[in-house]
Each structure stands twice: as C-alpha cells, then as structure tokens.
PDB file of C-alpha atoms in Angstrom:
ATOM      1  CA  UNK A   1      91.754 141.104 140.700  1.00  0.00           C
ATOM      2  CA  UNK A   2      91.752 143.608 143.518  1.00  0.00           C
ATOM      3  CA  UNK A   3      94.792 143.915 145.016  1.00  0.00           C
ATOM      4  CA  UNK A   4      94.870 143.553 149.168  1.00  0.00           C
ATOM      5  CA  UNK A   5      97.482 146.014 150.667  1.00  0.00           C
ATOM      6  CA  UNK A   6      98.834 144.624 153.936  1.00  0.00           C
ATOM      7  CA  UNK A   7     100.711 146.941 156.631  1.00  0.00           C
ATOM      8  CA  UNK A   8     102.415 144.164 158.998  1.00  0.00           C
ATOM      9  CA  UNK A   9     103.661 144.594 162.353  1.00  0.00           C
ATOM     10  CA  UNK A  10     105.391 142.069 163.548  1.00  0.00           C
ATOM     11  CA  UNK A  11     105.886 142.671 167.404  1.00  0.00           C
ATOM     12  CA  UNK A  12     108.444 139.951 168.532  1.00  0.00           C
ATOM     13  CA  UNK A  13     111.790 138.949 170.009  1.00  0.00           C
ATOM     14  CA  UNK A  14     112.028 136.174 167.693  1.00  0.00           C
ATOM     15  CA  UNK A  15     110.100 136.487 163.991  1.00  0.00           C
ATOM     16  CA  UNK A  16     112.263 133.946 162.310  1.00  0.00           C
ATOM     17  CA  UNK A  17     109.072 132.598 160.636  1.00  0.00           C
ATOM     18  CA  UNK A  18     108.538 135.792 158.519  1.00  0.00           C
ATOM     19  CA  UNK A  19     110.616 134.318 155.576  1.00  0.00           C
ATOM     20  CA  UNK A  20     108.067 131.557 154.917  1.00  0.00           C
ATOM     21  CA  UNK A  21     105.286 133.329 155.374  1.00  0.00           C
ATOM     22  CA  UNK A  22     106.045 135.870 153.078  1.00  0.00           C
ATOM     23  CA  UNK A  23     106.936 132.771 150.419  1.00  0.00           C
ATOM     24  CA  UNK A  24     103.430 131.642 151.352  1.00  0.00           C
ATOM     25  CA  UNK A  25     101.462 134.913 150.341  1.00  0.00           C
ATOM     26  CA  UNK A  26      99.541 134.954 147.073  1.00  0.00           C
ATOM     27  CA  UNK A  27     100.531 137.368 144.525  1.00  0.00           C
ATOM     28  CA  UNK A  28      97.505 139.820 145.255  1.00  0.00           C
ATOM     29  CA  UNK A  29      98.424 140.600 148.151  1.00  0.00           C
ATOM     30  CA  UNK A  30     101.049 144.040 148.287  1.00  0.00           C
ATOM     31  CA  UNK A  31     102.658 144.154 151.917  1.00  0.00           C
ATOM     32  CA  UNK A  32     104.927 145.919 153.994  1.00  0.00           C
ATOM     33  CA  UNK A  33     106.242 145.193 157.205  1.00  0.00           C
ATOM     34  CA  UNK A  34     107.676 146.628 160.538  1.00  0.00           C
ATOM     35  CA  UNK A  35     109.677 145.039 163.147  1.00  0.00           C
ATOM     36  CA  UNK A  36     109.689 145.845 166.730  1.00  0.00           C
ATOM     37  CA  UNK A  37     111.606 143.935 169.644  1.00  0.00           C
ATOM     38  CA  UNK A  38     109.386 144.825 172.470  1.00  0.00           C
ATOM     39  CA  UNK A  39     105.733 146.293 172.802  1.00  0.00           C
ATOM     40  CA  UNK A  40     106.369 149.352 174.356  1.00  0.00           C
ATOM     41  CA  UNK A  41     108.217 150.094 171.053  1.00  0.00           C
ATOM     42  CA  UNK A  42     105.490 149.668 168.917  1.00  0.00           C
ATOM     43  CA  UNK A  43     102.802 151.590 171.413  1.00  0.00           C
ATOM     44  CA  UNK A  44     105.004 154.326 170.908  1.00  0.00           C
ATOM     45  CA  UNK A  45     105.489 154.104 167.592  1.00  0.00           C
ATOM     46  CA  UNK A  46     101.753 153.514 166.790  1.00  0.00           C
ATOM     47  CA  UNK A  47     100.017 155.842 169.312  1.00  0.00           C
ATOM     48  CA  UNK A  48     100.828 158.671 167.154  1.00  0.00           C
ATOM     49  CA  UNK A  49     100.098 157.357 163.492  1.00  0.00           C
ATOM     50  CA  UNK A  50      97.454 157.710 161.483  1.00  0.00           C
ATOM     51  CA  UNK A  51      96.249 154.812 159.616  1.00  0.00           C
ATOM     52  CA  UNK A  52      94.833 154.279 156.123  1.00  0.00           C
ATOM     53  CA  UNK A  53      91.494 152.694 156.025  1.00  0.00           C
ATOM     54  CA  UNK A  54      92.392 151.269 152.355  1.00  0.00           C
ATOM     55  CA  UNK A  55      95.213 149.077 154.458  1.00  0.00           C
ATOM     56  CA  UNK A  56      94.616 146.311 155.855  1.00  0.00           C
ATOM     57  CA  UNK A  57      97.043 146.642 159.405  1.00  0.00           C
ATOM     58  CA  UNK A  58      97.478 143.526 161.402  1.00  0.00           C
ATOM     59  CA  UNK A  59      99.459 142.939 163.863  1.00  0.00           C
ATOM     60  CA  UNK A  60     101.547 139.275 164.648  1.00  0.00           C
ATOM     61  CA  UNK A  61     102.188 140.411 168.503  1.00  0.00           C
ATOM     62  CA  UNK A  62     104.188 137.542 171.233  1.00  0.00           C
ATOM     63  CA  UNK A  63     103.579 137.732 174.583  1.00  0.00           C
ATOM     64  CA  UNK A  64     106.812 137.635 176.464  1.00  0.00           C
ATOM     65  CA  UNK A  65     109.740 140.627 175.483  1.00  0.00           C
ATOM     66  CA  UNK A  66     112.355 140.026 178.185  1.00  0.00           C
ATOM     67  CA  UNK A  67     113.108 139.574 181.398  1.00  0.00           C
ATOM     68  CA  UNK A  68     114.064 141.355 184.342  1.00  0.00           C
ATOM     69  CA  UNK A  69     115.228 145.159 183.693  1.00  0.00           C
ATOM     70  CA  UNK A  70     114.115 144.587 180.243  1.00  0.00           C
ATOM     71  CA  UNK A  71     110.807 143.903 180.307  1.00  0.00           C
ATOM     72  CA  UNK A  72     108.128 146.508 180.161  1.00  0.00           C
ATOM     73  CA  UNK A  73     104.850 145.740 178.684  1.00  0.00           C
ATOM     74  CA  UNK A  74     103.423 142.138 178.028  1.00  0.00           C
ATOM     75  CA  UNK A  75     101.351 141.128 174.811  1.00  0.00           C
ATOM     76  CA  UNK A  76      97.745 141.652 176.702  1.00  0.00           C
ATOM     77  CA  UNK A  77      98.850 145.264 177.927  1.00  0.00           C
ATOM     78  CA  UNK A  78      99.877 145.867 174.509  1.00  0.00           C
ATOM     79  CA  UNK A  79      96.664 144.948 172.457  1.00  0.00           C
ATOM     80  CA  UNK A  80      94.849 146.567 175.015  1.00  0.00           C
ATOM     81  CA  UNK A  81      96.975 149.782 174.680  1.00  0.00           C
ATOM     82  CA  UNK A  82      96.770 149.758 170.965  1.00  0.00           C
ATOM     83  CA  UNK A  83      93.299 148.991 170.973  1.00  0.00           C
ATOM     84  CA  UNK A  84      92.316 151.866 172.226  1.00  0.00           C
ATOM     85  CA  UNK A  85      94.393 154.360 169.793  1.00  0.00           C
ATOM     86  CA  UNK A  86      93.524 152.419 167.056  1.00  0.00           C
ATOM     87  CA  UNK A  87      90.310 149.858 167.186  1.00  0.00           C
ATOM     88  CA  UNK A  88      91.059 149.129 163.571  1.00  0.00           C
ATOM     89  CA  UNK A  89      94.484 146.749 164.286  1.00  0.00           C
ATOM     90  CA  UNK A  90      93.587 143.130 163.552  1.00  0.00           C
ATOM     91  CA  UNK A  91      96.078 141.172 166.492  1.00  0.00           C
ATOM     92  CA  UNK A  92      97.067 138.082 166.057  1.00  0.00           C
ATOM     93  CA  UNK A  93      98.458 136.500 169.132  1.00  0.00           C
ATOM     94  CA  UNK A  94     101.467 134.523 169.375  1.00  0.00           C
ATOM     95  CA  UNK A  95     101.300 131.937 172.243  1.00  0.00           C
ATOM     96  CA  UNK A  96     103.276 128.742 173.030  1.00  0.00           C
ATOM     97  CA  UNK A  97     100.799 125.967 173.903  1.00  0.00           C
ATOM     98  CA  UNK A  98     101.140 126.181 178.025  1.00  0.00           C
ATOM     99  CA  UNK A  99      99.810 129.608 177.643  1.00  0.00           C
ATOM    100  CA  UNK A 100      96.263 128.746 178.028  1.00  0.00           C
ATOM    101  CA  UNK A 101      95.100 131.374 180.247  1.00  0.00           C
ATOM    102  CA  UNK A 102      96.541 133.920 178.421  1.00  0.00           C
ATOM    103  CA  UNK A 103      95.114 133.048 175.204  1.00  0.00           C
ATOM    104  CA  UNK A 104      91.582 133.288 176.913  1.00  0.00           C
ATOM    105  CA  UNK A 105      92.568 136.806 178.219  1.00  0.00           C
ATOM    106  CA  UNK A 106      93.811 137.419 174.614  1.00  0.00           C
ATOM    107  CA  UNK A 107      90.701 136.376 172.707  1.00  0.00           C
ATOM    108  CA  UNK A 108      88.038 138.690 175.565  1.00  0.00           C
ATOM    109  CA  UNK A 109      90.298 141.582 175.325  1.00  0.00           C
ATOM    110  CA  UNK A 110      89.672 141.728 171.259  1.00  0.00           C
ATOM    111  CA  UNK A 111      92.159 139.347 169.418  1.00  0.00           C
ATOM    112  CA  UNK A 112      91.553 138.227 166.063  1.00  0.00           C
ATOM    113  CA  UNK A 113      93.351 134.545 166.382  1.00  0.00           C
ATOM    114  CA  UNK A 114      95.430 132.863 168.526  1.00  0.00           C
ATOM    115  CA  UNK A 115      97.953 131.240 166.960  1.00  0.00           C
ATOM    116  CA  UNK A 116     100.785 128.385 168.685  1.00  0.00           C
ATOM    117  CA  UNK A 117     103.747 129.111 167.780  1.00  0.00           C
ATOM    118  CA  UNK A 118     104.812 125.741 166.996  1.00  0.00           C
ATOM    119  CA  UNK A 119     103.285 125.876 163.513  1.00  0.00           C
ATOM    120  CA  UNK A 120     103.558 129.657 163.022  1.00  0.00           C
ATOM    121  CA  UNK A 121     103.935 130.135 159.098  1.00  0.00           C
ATOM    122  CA  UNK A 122     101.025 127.967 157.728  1.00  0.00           C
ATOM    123  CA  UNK A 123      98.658 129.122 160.504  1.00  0.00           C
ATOM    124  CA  UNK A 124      99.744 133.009 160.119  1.00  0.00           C
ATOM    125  CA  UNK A 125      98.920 132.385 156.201  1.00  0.00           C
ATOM    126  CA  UNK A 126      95.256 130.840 156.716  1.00  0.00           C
ATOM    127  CA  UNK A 127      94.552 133.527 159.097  1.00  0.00           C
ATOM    128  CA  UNK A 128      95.443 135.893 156.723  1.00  0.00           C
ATOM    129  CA  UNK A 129      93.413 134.663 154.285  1.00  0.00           C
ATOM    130  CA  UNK A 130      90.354 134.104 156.278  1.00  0.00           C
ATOM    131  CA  UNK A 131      91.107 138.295 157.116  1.00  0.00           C
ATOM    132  CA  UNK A 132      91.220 138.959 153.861  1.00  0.00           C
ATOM    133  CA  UNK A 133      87.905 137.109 152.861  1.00  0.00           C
ATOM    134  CA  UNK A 134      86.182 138.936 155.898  1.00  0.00           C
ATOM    135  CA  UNK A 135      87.671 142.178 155.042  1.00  0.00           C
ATOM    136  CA  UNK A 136      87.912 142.359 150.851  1.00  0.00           C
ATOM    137  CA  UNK A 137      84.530 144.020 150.647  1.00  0.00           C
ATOM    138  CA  UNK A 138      85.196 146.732 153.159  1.00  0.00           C
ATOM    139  CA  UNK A 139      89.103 147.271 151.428  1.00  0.00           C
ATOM    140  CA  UNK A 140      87.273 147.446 147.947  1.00  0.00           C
ATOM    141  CA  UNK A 141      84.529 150.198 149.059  1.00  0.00           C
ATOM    142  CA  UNK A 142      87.451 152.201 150.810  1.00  0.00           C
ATOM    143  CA  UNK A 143      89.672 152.306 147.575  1.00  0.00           C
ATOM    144  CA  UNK A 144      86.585 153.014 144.998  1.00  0.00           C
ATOM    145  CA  UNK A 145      85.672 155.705 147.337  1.00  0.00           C
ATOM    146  CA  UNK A 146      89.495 157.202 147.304  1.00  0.00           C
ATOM    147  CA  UNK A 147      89.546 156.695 143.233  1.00  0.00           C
ATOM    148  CA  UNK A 148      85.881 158.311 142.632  1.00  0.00           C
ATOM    149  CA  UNK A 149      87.221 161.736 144.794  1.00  0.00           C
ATOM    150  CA  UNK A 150      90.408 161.670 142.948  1.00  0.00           C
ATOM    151  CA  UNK A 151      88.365 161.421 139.426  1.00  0.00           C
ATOM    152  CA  UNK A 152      85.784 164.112 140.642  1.00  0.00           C
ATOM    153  CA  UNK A 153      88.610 166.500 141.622  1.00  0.00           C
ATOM    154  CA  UNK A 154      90.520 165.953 138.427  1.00  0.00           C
ATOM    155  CA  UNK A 155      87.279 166.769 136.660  1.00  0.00           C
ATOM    156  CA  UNK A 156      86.840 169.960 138.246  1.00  0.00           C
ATOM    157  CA  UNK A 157      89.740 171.042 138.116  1.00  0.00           C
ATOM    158  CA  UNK A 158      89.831 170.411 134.404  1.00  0.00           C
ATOM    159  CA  UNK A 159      86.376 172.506 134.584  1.00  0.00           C
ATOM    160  CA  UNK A 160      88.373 175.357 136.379  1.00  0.00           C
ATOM    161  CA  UNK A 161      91.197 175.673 134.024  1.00  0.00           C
ATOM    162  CA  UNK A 162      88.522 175.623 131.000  1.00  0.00           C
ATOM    163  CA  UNK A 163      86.510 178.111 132.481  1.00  0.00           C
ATOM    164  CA  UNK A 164      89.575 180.499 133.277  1.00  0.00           C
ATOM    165  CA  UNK A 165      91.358 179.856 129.217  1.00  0.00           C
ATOM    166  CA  UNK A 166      87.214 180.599 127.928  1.00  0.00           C
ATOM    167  CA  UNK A 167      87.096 183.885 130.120  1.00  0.00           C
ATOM    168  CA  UNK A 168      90.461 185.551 130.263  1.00  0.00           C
ATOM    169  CA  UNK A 169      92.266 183.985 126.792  1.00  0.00           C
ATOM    170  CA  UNK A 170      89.283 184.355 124.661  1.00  0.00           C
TER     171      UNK A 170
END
C-alpha cells in the first residue's frame, strides 16, 4: 500500500485536539508536525521553505492569536499570505460556529474545509481522508517519478564506473 507522507502545521493557540487525531490516523499514513502559536510565526517560517511535492502539507490554521499588543495577523491574512508563497498548502480552517462570515471569507479566499471546532478530531480525520483520496494519485506519480531518476542515475553511474575499470584497469 502506498504510503501518504503528511507535513502538518498546526497554526493555533490551543491544539489540544492533536492527541486524538493522531490516534485516529490509519497506519499508511507517515506524518510530521509543526506547532506555531500565532500566524505571523508560521508566515515567517514558511515564506522561505521549499516544499516537497511528494508531501502532502496541510495546514490546521485558527483564526484568532491574541489580543491587544499581541495580536498581529488573523487566520484570513494568513492563508492569504501563505497562499501566495506557496499555492500548494491545503488550509483547513478552524472556526467556532458564530464565525459565519469568516468562514465564507475563508472558503473564497482558497480554503480546503472549514471545520467547527466543537468536534475538531473526527472532522480533522475525515477531511484528511477525503485529501488523501483527492490527492493519492498526484502523491503516487510524484514519488515514482523521484524513484525512476534515482534508478536511472544509479544505472549510469554503474555504466561510468564500468566504462572507466574496462578502459584504464584492463
């Protein structure tokens, strides 16, 4: 079975649900995962990576990161932010259930899901697998295509190292 390799980044104040959810995840599925307390965090931290096209990176992002002095960037500035250094990121939106209007906003600017977060863990685990269904094809080609180059490489340089014992050993 092909294996699905996950990168998670989990962009909120309060990800006590990760726990379950990684209880929840079937064994095909190889995942790491970042934490980061506010959004500008992550922009900076992802604006300068580059990422694998053999990974599946999604992103579990809340909307709120503080108040007052502390706050900096919402959820919507971040997806859009990220969006545009890295189309790629599958977001999936955190929102408590009076958030209507940003969920809306959420889904236009390029959101995967929208998730409430008063049934986070079960909901964060069928969207996952729904990803995966939509995305398995695309994760397979990427990963045959890195495997064939690595085969055709190690056959020439077998080729080379043949070549040079034939025409300076012999």
């Amino acid at each position: 079975m092909l294996t699905v390799r996950l990168k998670l980044y989990v962009v909120d104040m309060t990800p006590d649900y990760l726990d379950d959810l990684f209880h929840k995840l079937p064994d095909y599925v190889s995942y790491t995962y970042e934490t980061y307390e506010s959004g500008s965090a992550f922009v900076d931290h992802i604006k300068t990576k580059k990422l694998s096209g053999a990974v599946l990176h999604v992103v579990l992002l809340g909307y709120q990161f503080g108040y007052g002095q502390s706050h900096v960037m919402n959820g919507l500035e971040v997806l859009e932010t990220a969006l545009k250094f890295h189309p790629s990121l599958k977001f999936i939106m955190l929102a408590q259930t009076r958030e209507l209007e940003y969920t809306i906003k959420a889904r236009n600017m390029g959101a995967y899901a929208i998730l409430y977060r008063e049934e986070l863990p079960l909901q964060i685990y069928s969207t996952l697998m729904a990803l995966f269904s939509e995305q398995r094809v695309s994760l397979a080609k990427h990963n045959m295509y890195y495997m064939l180059r690595y085969f055709f490489l190690s056959l020439l340089l077998l080729f080379v190292i043949l070549f040079l014992y034939k025409y300076l050993f012999l």
